[in-house]
Amino acid sequence: MSSEAIAREVARRRTFAIISHPDAGKSTMTEALALHARVIGEAGAIHGKAGRKSTVSDWMEMEKARGISVSSTALQFTYGDAVINLVDTPGHADFSEDTYRVLTAVDAAVMLIDAAKGLEPQTLKLFQVCRHRGIPVITVINKWDRPGRTPLELIDEISERIGLLPTPLYFPVGIAGDFRGLLDRRTGDYVRFTRTAGGATIAPEELMTADAAAARENGEWTAAVEESDLLSEMGQDHDEELFLAGETSPMIFASAMLNFGVRQLLDALVELAPPPAARDSVDDATRDVTDPFSAVVFKVQAGMDSSHRDRLAFMRIVSGEFERGMVVTHAQTGKPFATKYAQAVFGRDRSTVDTAYPGDVVGLVNAMTLAPGDTLYTDDEVRYPPIPSFAPEHFAVLRAVSAGKYKQFRKGMDQLASEGVVQVLRNDLRGDASPVLAAVGPMQFEVVTARMKTEFGVDTAVDFLGFTLARRTDAASADELNRQRGVEVFTRSDGVLLALVSDKWRLQYIQKEHPELTLEPLVAAAD
Ligand code: G4P
């Protein structure tokens, strides 16, 4: 394919993730987006709200039959001329480093907020990762069909707490709980919505002029116009440059359940979110999107079935055209990797991918040697910077319960550390038999014990440790730190020295008493 043709494919693509706190409506919004793009006939087909349990168990049966385990990863659909890739962030139960790694594969994020709850902890954490990576954020206030806060309260909360200035593209007409439609702040027109039964189909929209809207909605319309004008006076109108710089966030009020505001979100993604762009390699060379094929592995999913050690690696394409069957080079080992089995995976659907372009996500089957952060390429050699490891908040000792399985224990530990399932810490004091695991979310420990048993045949137990934070330190500080109460120094498998500290008060105390010691914060997603 010519580079012009690849450039055209790239220009059509938008790759994004939804970041939200559990229950804000991410699944419902995903269904609504897909419904709008008409990949499914009726909302509910992807996650099967009503029959969620049976959907899940059917899927597990299917996974068993195929002997592979699959997690939702990327939904691709066309919307008009655009190709949209919605990369899934794992939900509450799986909250772990995986969630953060997914954000290294997207070009934009949609921050989904519950109108009644405002900013919630998980949204905040994920937002910080977006900020560090310079990912532009579109904000959606969801559940506007239910009682909630006022628009200006929500806008203030976001700008004051996280320093991101919302610039609503649309302003809601009707308070939360009485969602009538949206004032299009860029045209001054009114988009009036009509409810459909159960929100199962696209909500009909009626476009009205300001005068017609005023006659129709009376005080509700006037109130929306006044508040919108107030925002304009304060400079809160969309500015593409500031949005791409991560300073402002276009905002939309929506009801994923009723399918209100969903088209507006899709349009905003297509019009405002950036297409895939060139990336810098470790040696600071730039690989343009039309250069030969290259991709970064951002997630590895191993089979939970003990009889099949299948491993699926998900790559995001950075440059060039991907064709199934092509042989690429694995930059970390220099070895060839055949891509005969390439799949798109979302929910219960898997389909074979024959061609893909920058911004697309492809799952590679039997990817035993690939780890998160690895680069694949053809032609000119390239290696992209590794995915940063994230600040762990949970720490536990892992020990083998089954006696005499030391070799398998060690092998399993090395394997899981290399896959990035968990961070593994060691020091001389504790020895090798009971390493300390460090995780972003406690679920990661459960994955470790399950996989140690099924894949390596070792029963393990986890003993939680009383540390809550980790700081990067150096050899010169290690001895003094080890003498402090509530502190222990470890070497992580990538060689970084980490000081684990019991709590932030202890940390503050040590920093005050020993300002000479190195205790650098591990920023969630610093490059
Ligand atoms: P999540 O993936 O972010 O965890 O959220 P999910 O979509 O599962 O939605 C969480 C709950 O919020 C669901 O209710 C869902 O129906 C509801 N919800 C999502 N979007 C909207 C919205 O725009 N308006 C209203 N009113 N509710 C919304 P549930 O009680 O858990 O399930 P269900 O009984 O409604 O199916």
Coordinates of C-alpha atoms and ligand atoms in Angstrom, one line a residue:
M1 CA 0.0 0.0 0.0
S2 CA 1.3 3.5 -0.9
S3 CA 2.2 5.9 1.9
E4 CA -0.7 8.2 0.8
A5 CA -3.1 5.3 1.2
I6 CA -1.7 4.6 4.7
A7 CA -1.9 8.3 5.6
R8 CA -5.6 8.3 4.6
E9 CA -6.2 5.3 6.9
V10 CA -4.4 7.0 9.7
A11 CA -6.4 10.2 9.3
R12 CA -9.6 8.3 9.6
R13 CA -8.7 6.7 12.9
R14 CA -9.4 7.7 16.5
T15 CA -8.2 5.5 19.3
F16 CA -9.4 6.2 22.8
A17 CA -10.3 4.7 26.1
I18 CA -13.1 5.5 28.6
I19 CA -11.8 6.3 32.1
S20 CA -14.3 6.2 34.9
H21 CA -15.0 5.0 38.4
P22 CA -17.0 1.7 38.6
D23 CA -20.7 2.3 38.0
A24 CA -20.4 5.6 36.2
G25 CA -21.8 3.9 33.1
K26 CA -18.8 2.8 31.1
S27 CA -20.4 -0.4 29.8
T28 CA -23.6 1.3 29.1
M29 CA -21.8 4.1 27.2
T30 CA -19.8 1.5 25.2
E31 CA -23.0 -0.1 24.1
A32 CA -24.5 3.2 23.3
L33 CA -21.5 4.2 21.1
A34 CA -21.6 0.9 19.3
L35 CA -25.3 1.3 18.8
H36 CA -24.8 4.6 17.2
A37 CA -22.3 3.2 14.9
R38 CA -24.8 0.5 14.2
V39 CA -22.5 -2.4 14.8
I40 CA -25.2 -3.9 17.0
G41 CA -28.9 -3.7 16.4
E42 CA -30.0 -3.1 20.0
A43 CA -28.3 -1.9 23.1
G44 CA -27.4 -4.7 25.3
A45 CA -26.0 -7.0 22.8
I46 CA -22.4 -6.6 23.9
H47 CA -22.7 -6.9 27.6
G48 CA -26.2 -8.3 27.8
K49 CA -27.2 -6.2 30.8
A50 CA -30.3 -8.2 31.5
G51 CA -28.7 -11.5 31.1
R52 CA -25.2 -10.5 32.2
K53 CA -24.6 -13.6 34.3
S54 CA -25.5 -16.0 31.5
T55 CA -23.5 -14.0 29.0
V56 CA -20.4 -14.3 31.3
S57 CA -20.8 -18.0 31.9
D58 CA -21.4 -18.8 28.2
W59 CA -18.3 -17.0 27.5
M60 CA -16.3 -18.9 30.0
E61 CA -17.6 -22.2 28.6
M62 CA -16.5 -21.0 25.2
E63 CA -13.1 -20.1 26.5
K64 CA -12.8 -23.5 28.1
A65 CA -13.7 -25.2 24.9
R66 CA -11.1 -23.3 23.0
G67 CA -8.7 -23.5 25.9
I68 CA -7.9 -19.9 25.9
S69 CA -8.7 -17.0 28.0
V70 CA -9.6 -13.7 26.6
S71 CA -10.5 -10.3 28.0
S72 CA -12.2 -7.5 26.4
T73 CA -9.7 -5.4 24.6
A74 CA -10.7 -3.2 21.7
L75 CA -13.9 -2.5 19.9
Q76 CA -13.5 -1.2 16.4
F77 CA -16.3 0.3 14.5
T78 CA -16.8 2.7 11.7
Y79 CA -18.7 5.9 12.2
G80 CA -19.3 7.7 8.9
D81 CA -15.9 7.7 7.3
A82 CA -14.1 7.4 10.6
V83 CA -12.7 4.2 12.1
I84 CA -13.0 4.3 15.9
N85 CA -11.0 2.0 18.2
L86 CA -12.4 1.9 21.7
V87 CA -9.7 0.3 23.9
D88 CA -11.3 -1.2 27.0
T89 CA -9.9 -0.5 30.4
P90 CA -10.5 -3.4 32.8
G91 CA -13.4 -2.8 35.3
H92 CA -13.3 -2.5 39.0
A93 CA -12.6 -6.1 39.8
D94 CA -9.4 -6.3 37.7
F95 CA -8.1 -2.9 38.6
S96 CA -4.4 -3.3 38.2
E97 CA -1.4 -2.2 36.3
D98 CA -3.1 -3.4 33.1
T99 CA -5.5 -0.6 33.4
Y100 CA -2.7 1.9 33.3
R101 CA -0.9 0.1 30.5
V102 CA -4.0 0.4 28.3
L103 CA -3.6 4.1 28.5
T104 CA -0.2 3.9 26.7
A105 CA -2.1 2.6 23.7
V106 CA -4.6 5.4 23.1
D107 CA -4.5 8.9 21.7
A108 CA -7.4 10.4 23.7
A109 CA -9.5 9.5 26.7
V110 CA -13.1 10.1 27.6
M111 CA -13.5 10.8 31.3
L112 CA -17.0 9.6 32.2
I113 CA -18.4 11.1 35.4
D114 CA -21.6 10.3 37.2
A115 CA -23.7 13.6 37.4
A116 CA -24.6 12.9 41.0
K117 CA -21.2 11.8 42.2
G118 CA -18.7 14.1 40.4
L119 CA -15.0 13.2 40.5
E120 CA -14.4 9.8 42.1
P121 CA -11.1 8.2 43.2
Q122 CA -10.5 5.8 40.3
T123 CA -11.3 8.5 37.8
L124 CA -8.8 10.7 39.4
K125 CA -6.0 8.1 39.3
L126 CA -6.6 7.3 35.7
F127 CA -6.8 11.0 34.9
Q128 CA -3.4 11.5 36.4
V129 CA -2.0 8.9 34.1
C130 CA -3.6 10.7 31.1
R131 CA -2.1 14.0 32.3
H132 CA 1.4 12.5 32.6
R133 CA 1.2 11.0 29.2
G134 CA -0.2 14.1 27.6
I135 CA -3.4 12.4 26.5
P136 CA -6.2 14.9 25.7
V137 CA -9.4 14.3 27.6
I138 CA -13.0 14.8 26.7
T139 CA -15.3 14.9 29.7
V140 CA -18.8 13.4 29.7
I141 CA -21.2 14.0 32.5
N142 CA -23.3 10.9 32.4
K143 CA -26.7 10.0 33.9
W144 CA -28.1 13.5 33.4
D145 CA -31.6 11.8 33.3
R146 CA -31.2 11.3 37.0
P147 CA -31.1 13.9 39.8
G148 CA -27.6 15.2 40.3
R149 CA -25.5 18.3 40.8
T150 CA -25.7 21.5 38.7
P151 CA -23.6 21.9 35.6
L152 CA -21.6 24.8 37.2
E153 CA -20.9 22.8 40.3
L154 CA -19.5 19.9 38.3
I155 CA -17.5 22.3 36.1
D156 CA -16.0 24.0 39.2
E157 CA -15.2 20.8 40.8
I158 CA -13.2 19.6 37.8
S159 CA -11.3 22.8 37.3
E160 CA -10.5 23.3 41.0
R161 CA -9.6 19.7 41.9
I162 CA -7.6 18.7 38.9
G163 CA -6.8 21.9 37.2
L164 CA -8.4 20.8 33.9
L165 CA -10.7 23.6 32.6
P166 CA -14.0 22.2 31.2
T167 CA -15.1 23.9 28.0
P168 CA -18.6 22.5 27.4
L169 CA -19.4 21.9 23.7
Y170 CA -23.1 21.5 24.7
F171 CA -24.9 22.8 27.7
P172 CA -27.8 20.7 29.1
V173 CA -31.3 22.1 28.9
G174 CA -33.2 20.9 31.9
I175 CA -31.7 20.2 35.3
A176 CA -30.2 16.8 36.1
G177 CA -33.3 14.5 36.3
D178 CA -35.2 16.5 33.7
F179 CA -33.0 16.1 30.6
R180 CA -34.7 17.7 27.7
G181 CA -31.9 18.4 25.3
L182 CA -28.6 20.2 24.6
L183 CA -27.7 23.7 23.7
D184 CA -25.1 23.5 21.0
R185 CA -22.8 26.3 22.3
R186 CA -20.9 26.6 19.0
T187 CA -24.0 27.2 16.9
G188 CA -26.6 28.5 19.5
D189 CA -29.1 25.9 18.3
Y190 CA -31.1 23.4 20.4
V191 CA -30.9 19.6 20.0
R192 CA -34.1 18.2 21.6
F193 CA -34.2 14.5 22.4
T194 CA -37.1 12.1 22.5
R195 CA -37.0 9.1 24.8
T196 CA -37.3 5.6 23.3
A197 CA -38.5 2.5 25.1
G198 CA -35.8 1.5 27.5
G199 CA -33.2 3.5 25.6
A200 CA -32.8 0.5 23.3
T201 CA -32.6 2.5 20.1
I202 CA -31.0 5.7 19.0
A203 CA -32.9 8.6 20.5
P204 CA -34.5 10.8 17.9
E205 CA -33.2 14.3 17.8
E206 CA -34.9 17.4 16.7
L207 CA -32.8 20.4 15.8
M208 CA -34.4 23.8 16.7
T209 CA -33.4 27.4 16.5
A210 CA -32.9 29.4 19.6
D211 CA -36.2 31.2 19.2
A212 CA -38.1 27.9 18.7
A213 CA -36.3 26.5 21.7
A214 CA -37.2 29.5 23.9
A215 CA -40.8 29.0 22.9
R216 CA -40.7 25.3 23.6
E217 CA -38.7 25.1 26.8
N218 CA -39.3 28.5 28.3
G219 CA -37.3 29.1 31.5
E220 CA -35.1 26.0 31.1
W221 CA -33.8 27.3 27.8
T222 CA -33.2 30.8 29.2
A223 CA -31.3 29.3 32.1
A224 CA -29.1 27.2 29.9
V225 CA -28.3 30.2 27.6
E226 CA -27.5 32.4 30.6
E227 CA -25.1 29.9 32.2
S228 CA -23.5 29.1 28.9
D229 CA -22.9 32.9 28.3
L230 CA -21.3 33.0 31.8
L231 CA -18.9 30.3 30.8
S232 CA -18.0 32.2 27.6
E233 CA -17.3 35.3 29.6
M234 CA -14.9 33.3 31.7
G235 CA -13.1 32.0 28.6
Q236 CA -14.6 28.5 28.8
D237 CA -15.2 28.0 25.1
H238 CA -13.6 25.1 23.2
D239 CA -10.0 25.8 22.0
E240 CA -8.5 23.0 20.0
E241 CA -4.9 24.0 20.9
L242 CA -5.5 24.1 24.6
F243 CA -7.5 20.8 24.5
L244 CA -4.6 19.0 22.7
A245 CA -2.2 20.5 25.2
G246 CA -4.2 18.9 28.0
E247 CA -5.2 22.2 29.6
T248 CA -8.9 22.3 28.7
S249 CA -11.5 19.5 28.2
P250 CA -14.4 19.7 25.9
M251 CA -17.5 18.6 27.9
I252 CA -20.7 16.9 27.0
F253 CA -23.8 16.2 29.1
A254 CA -25.3 12.8 28.4
S255 CA -27.4 9.9 29.4
A256 CA -25.8 6.7 28.2
M257 CA -28.9 4.8 29.2
L258 CA -31.3 6.9 27.1
N259 CA -28.8 7.4 24.3
F260 CA -28.8 11.2 24.8
G261 CA -25.6 13.0 23.9
V262 CA -24.0 9.9 22.4
R263 CA -23.9 11.1 18.8
Q264 CA -22.4 14.4 20.1
L265 CA -19.6 12.4 21.8
L266 CA -18.9 10.5 18.6
D267 CA -18.8 13.7 16.6
A268 CA -16.5 15.3 19.2
L269 CA -14.1 12.4 18.9
V270 CA -14.0 12.6 15.2
E271 CA -13.8 16.3 15.0
L272 CA -11.5 17.1 17.9
A273 CA -9.6 14.1 19.1
P274 CA -6.2 13.6 17.4
P275 CA -5.5 10.8 14.9
P276 CA -2.5 8.5 15.5
A277 CA 0.8 10.3 15.3
A278 CA 4.5 9.6 14.8
R279 CA 6.4 8.2 17.8
D280 CA 9.9 8.7 19.1
S281 CA 12.1 5.6 19.6
V282 CA 14.6 5.1 22.5
D283 CA 17.3 6.6 20.4
D284 CA 15.2 9.7 19.7
A285 CA 14.6 8.9 16.1
T286 CA 11.0 9.5 14.9
R287 CA 9.0 6.8 13.2
D288 CA 6.4 8.4 11.1
V289 CA 3.0 6.7 10.8
T290 CA 3.6 6.0 7.1
D291 CA 7.0 4.4 7.7
P292 CA 7.3 0.6 7.7
F293 CA 5.3 -1.5 10.1
S294 CA 6.0 -1.1 13.9
A295 CA 3.9 -1.8 17.0
V296 CA 4.1 -1.8 20.7
V297 CA 2.8 -4.6 22.9
F298 CA 0.8 -3.0 25.7
K299 CA -0.9 -6.0 27.3
V300 CA -0.4 -9.7 27.7
Q301 CA -3.1 -12.1 28.6
A302 CA -2.2 -15.6 29.6
G303 CA -4.5 -18.6 29.4
M304 CA -6.0 -19.6 32.8
D305 CA -6.4 -23.1 31.5
S306 CA -3.6 -25.2 32.7
S307 CA -3.6 -27.5 29.7
H308 CA -3.1 -24.7 27.2
R309 CA -0.3 -22.3 27.9
D310 CA -1.7 -19.9 25.4
R311 CA -0.7 -16.3 25.6
L312 CA -2.3 -13.5 23.8
A313 CA -0.3 -10.3 23.3
F314 CA -2.1 -7.1 22.3
M315 CA -0.2 -4.7 20.2
R316 CA -1.0 -1.2 19.1
I317 CA 0.2 -0.4 15.7
V318 CA 2.4 2.6 15.5
S319 CA 3.4 2.8 11.9
G320 CA 2.8 1.2 8.5
E321 CA 0.4 -1.5 7.4
F322 CA -0.1 -4.8 9.2
E323 CA -0.9 -7.8 7.2
R324 CA -1.7 -11.1 8.8
G325 CA 1.0 -13.6 8.2
M326 CA 3.8 -11.2 7.9
V327 CA 6.9 -12.0 9.8
V328 CA 8.0 -9.2 12.0
T329 CA 11.1 -8.8 14.2
H330 CA 10.8 -8.8 18.0
A331 CA 13.1 -5.9 19.0
Q332 CA 13.9 -7.2 22.5
T333 CA 15.3 -10.6 21.2
G334 CA 16.0 -9.8 17.6
K335 CA 14.1 -12.9 16.7
P336 CA 11.4 -13.2 14.0
F337 CA 7.8 -13.5 15.1
A338 CA 5.2 -15.0 12.7
T339 CA 1.8 -13.3 12.9
K340 CA -0.3 -16.0 11.4
Y341 CA -2.9 -15.8 14.2
A342 CA -4.0 -12.2 14.5
Q343 CA -7.3 -11.3 16.1
A344 CA -9.5 -8.5 17.1
V345 CA -11.0 -9.2 20.5
F346 CA -13.9 -7.6 22.2
G347 CA -16.2 -9.1 24.8
R348 CA -17.2 -12.4 23.5
D349 CA -16.3 -11.6 19.9
R350 CA -13.1 -12.6 18.3
S351 CA -12.5 -12.2 14.6
T352 CA -9.5 -12.6 12.5
V353 CA -7.7 -9.4 11.5
D354 CA -6.2 -9.5 8.0
T355 CA -5.0 -5.9 7.7
A356 CA -4.6 -3.1 10.3
Y357 CA -3.2 0.4 10.5
P358 CA -1.7 2.8 13.0
G359 CA -4.1 3.2 16.0
D360 CA -5.5 -0.3 15.6
V361 CA -5.2 -3.0 18.3
V362 CA -4.4 -6.5 17.2
G363 CA -4.2 -9.6 19.5
L364 CA -1.4 -12.1 18.6
V365 CA -2.0 -15.7 19.6
N366 CA 0.8 -17.9 21.0
A367 CA 2.9 -14.9 21.9
M368 CA 5.0 -16.7 24.5
T369 CA 8.0 -14.4 24.2
L370 CA 6.3 -11.0 24.1
A371 CA 6.0 -8.8 27.2
P372 CA 4.3 -5.4 27.7
G373 CA 6.4 -2.6 26.3
D374 CA 8.0 -4.7 23.6
T375 CA 8.4 -3.5 20.1
L376 CA 7.7 -5.4 16.9
Y377 CA 8.8 -4.0 13.5
T378 CA 9.7 -4.8 9.9
D379 CA 12.4 -3.2 7.8
D380 CA 14.4 -0.5 9.7
E381 CA 15.0 -1.5 13.3
V382 CA 13.2 0.5 15.9
R383 CA 12.6 0.2 19.6
Y384 CA 10.1 2.3 21.5
P385 CA 10.6 3.4 25.1
P386 CA 9.4 0.7 27.7
I387 CA 6.1 1.2 29.3
P388 CA 6.8 2.7 32.7
S389 CA 6.1 0.6 35.8
F390 CA 3.5 2.2 38.0
A391 CA 3.6 3.3 41.6
P392 CA 2.5 0.2 43.7
E393 CA 0.3 0.6 46.7
H394 CA -0.2 -2.9 47.9
F395 CA 2.6 -5.2 49.2
A396 CA 2.6 -8.8 50.2
V397 CA 5.0 -11.7 50.7
L398 CA 4.4 -14.7 48.5
R399 CA 5.4 -18.1 49.9
A400 CA 5.1 -21.6 48.6
V401 CA 2.8 -23.8 50.6
S402 CA 3.7 -27.0 48.7
A403 CA 7.2 -28.1 49.9
G404 CA 10.0 -28.9 47.6
K405 CA 8.8 -27.0 44.6
Y406 CA 11.4 -24.3 44.8
K407 CA 12.4 -24.5 41.1
Q408 CA 8.8 -24.2 39.8
F409 CA 8.2 -21.4 42.3
R410 CA 11.2 -19.5 41.1
K411 CA 10.3 -20.1 37.4
G412 CA 6.7 -19.0 37.9
M413 CA 7.9 -15.8 39.7
D414 CA 10.3 -14.9 36.9
Q415 CA 7.6 -15.6 34.3
L416 CA 4.9 -13.5 36.0
A417 CA 7.3 -10.7 36.6
S418 CA 8.4 -10.6 33.0
E419 CA 4.8 -10.5 31.9
G420 CA 4.2 -7.6 34.2
V421 CA 1.5 -9.4 36.1
V422 CA 3.0 -8.0 39.3
Q423 CA 6.2 -6.3 40.4
V424 CA 8.7 -8.6 42.2
L425 CA 10.9 -7.2 44.9
R426 CA 13.8 -9.0 46.6
N427 CA 16.4 -8.2 49.3
D428 CA 19.2 -10.2 51.1
L429 CA 17.3 -10.2 54.4
R430 CA 14.3 -12.1 53.1
G431 CA 16.1 -14.2 50.6
D432 CA 14.7 -15.7 47.4
A433 CA 12.2 -18.1 48.8
S434 CA 9.7 -15.5 49.8
P435 CA 9.8 -12.5 47.5
V436 CA 7.7 -9.4 48.1
L437 CA 5.1 -8.7 45.5
A438 CA 4.1 -5.1 44.8
A439 CA 0.9 -4.2 43.0
V440 CA -1.3 -1.3 42.0
G441 CA -4.4 -3.2 42.9
P442 CA -4.8 -6.2 45.2
M443 CA -6.5 -8.2 42.5
Q444 CA -3.1 -8.7 41.0
F445 CA -2.2 -11.0 43.9
E446 CA -5.1 -13.3 43.2
V447 CA -4.0 -13.6 39.6
V448 CA -0.5 -14.6 40.9
T449 CA -1.7 -17.3 43.2
A450 CA -4.2 -18.7 40.6
R451 CA -1.5 -18.8 37.9
M452 CA 1.2 -20.2 40.2
K453 CA -1.2 -23.1 40.9
T454 CA -2.6 -23.8 37.4
E455 CA 0.5 -23.1 35.4
F456 CA 3.4 -24.0 37.7
G457 CA 1.7 -26.5 40.0
V458 CA 2.7 -24.5 43.2
D459 CA 0.3 -23.7 46.0
T460 CA 1.1 -20.3 47.3
A461 CA -0.1 -18.0 50.0
V462 CA 0.0 -14.3 50.3
D463 CA 0.8 -12.4 53.5
F464 CA 0.1 -8.8 53.3
L465 CA 2.7 -6.4 54.5
G466 CA 2.1 -3.1 56.4
F467 CA 3.5 -0.8 53.7
T468 CA 1.4 1.6 51.8
L469 CA 3.9 3.4 49.6
A470 CA 7.1 3.0 47.6
R471 CA 9.8 5.5 46.8
R472 CA 12.7 5.2 44.4
T473 CA 16.0 5.3 46.3
D474 CA 19.7 4.6 45.7
A475 CA 22.5 2.5 47.2
A476 CA 23.9 5.4 49.2
S477 CA 20.6 5.9 51.1
A478 CA 19.7 2.2 51.5
D479 CA 21.5 1.5 54.8
E480 CA 20.2 4.5 56.6
L481 CA 16.7 3.8 55.3
N482 CA 16.8 0.2 56.5
R483 CA 17.6 1.5 60.0
Q484 CA 14.4 3.5 60.0
R485 CA 11.3 2.1 61.6
G486 CA 8.5 1.2 59.1
V487 CA 10.9 1.2 56.1
E488 CA 12.5 -1.6 54.1
V489 CA 14.6 -1.4 50.9
F490 CA 14.3 -3.8 48.0
T491 CA 15.6 -4.4 44.5
R492 CA 12.8 -4.7 41.9
S493 CA 13.3 -7.2 39.0
D494 CA 14.2 -4.3 36.7
G495 CA 17.1 -3.3 39.0
V496 CA 15.5 -0.2 40.5
L497 CA 15.9 0.2 44.3
L498 CA 12.7 0.8 46.1
A499 CA 12.1 1.8 49.7
L500 CA 8.8 0.6 51.0
V501 CA 7.3 2.9 53.7
S502 CA 4.5 2.2 56.1
D503 CA 2.6 5.4 55.6
K504 CA 2.9 9.0 54.5
W505 CA 3.5 10.4 58.0
R506 CA 6.5 8.2 58.5
L507 CA 7.8 9.2 55.1
Q508 CA 7.4 12.9 56.0
Y509 CA 9.2 12.4 59.3
I510 CA 12.1 10.6 57.6
Q511 CA 12.3 13.3 54.9
K512 CA 12.5 15.9 57.6
E513 CA 15.1 14.2 59.8
H514 CA 17.2 13.0 56.8
P515 CA 16.9 15.4 54.0
E516 CA 20.0 13.8 52.4
L517 CA 18.3 10.5 51.6
T518 CA 16.9 9.8 48.1
L519 CA 13.2 9.2 48.2
E520 CA 11.7 10.0 44.9
P521 CA 8.1 9.5 44.2
L522 CA 7.2 7.0 41.5
V523 CA 4.9 9.0 39.4
A524 CA 2.1 6.9 38.1
A525 CA 3.0 7.1 34.5
A526 CA 6.2 9.2 34.1
D527 CA 8.1 8.4 31.0
Ligands
G4P1 P1 -19.7 0.7 34.6 O1 -19.5 -0.2 33.4 O2 -19.1 2.0 34.6 O3 -19.5 0.0 35.9 O4 -21.3 1.0 34.7 P2 -22.5 0.4 34.0 O5 -22.6 0.8 32.6 O6 -22.6 -1.1 34.3 O7 -23.7 1.2 34.7 C1 -23.8 1.1 36.1 C2 -25.3 1.4 36.5 O8 -25.6 2.7 36.0 C3 -26.2 0.5 35.8 O9 -27.3 0.3 36.6 C4 -26.7 1.3 34.5 O10 -27.9 0.9 34.0 C5 -26.7 2.7 35.1 N1 -26.5 3.7 34.1 C6 -25.6 3.8 33.2 N2 -25.7 4.9 32.5 C7 -26.8 5.5 32.9 C8 -27.6 6.7 32.6 O11 -27.2 7.5 31.7 N3 -28.7 7.0 33.3 C9 -29.1 6.2 34.3 N4 -30.2 6.6 35.0 N5 -28.5 5.1 34.7 C10 -27.4 4.8 34.0 P3 -27.6 -1.1 37.4 O12 -28.6 -0.8 38.4 O13 -26.3 -1.6 37.9 O14 -28.0 -2.0 36.3 P4 -29.5 -2.0 35.6 O15 -30.3 -2.7 36.7 O16 -29.9 -0.6 35.4 O17 -29.3 -2.8 34.4

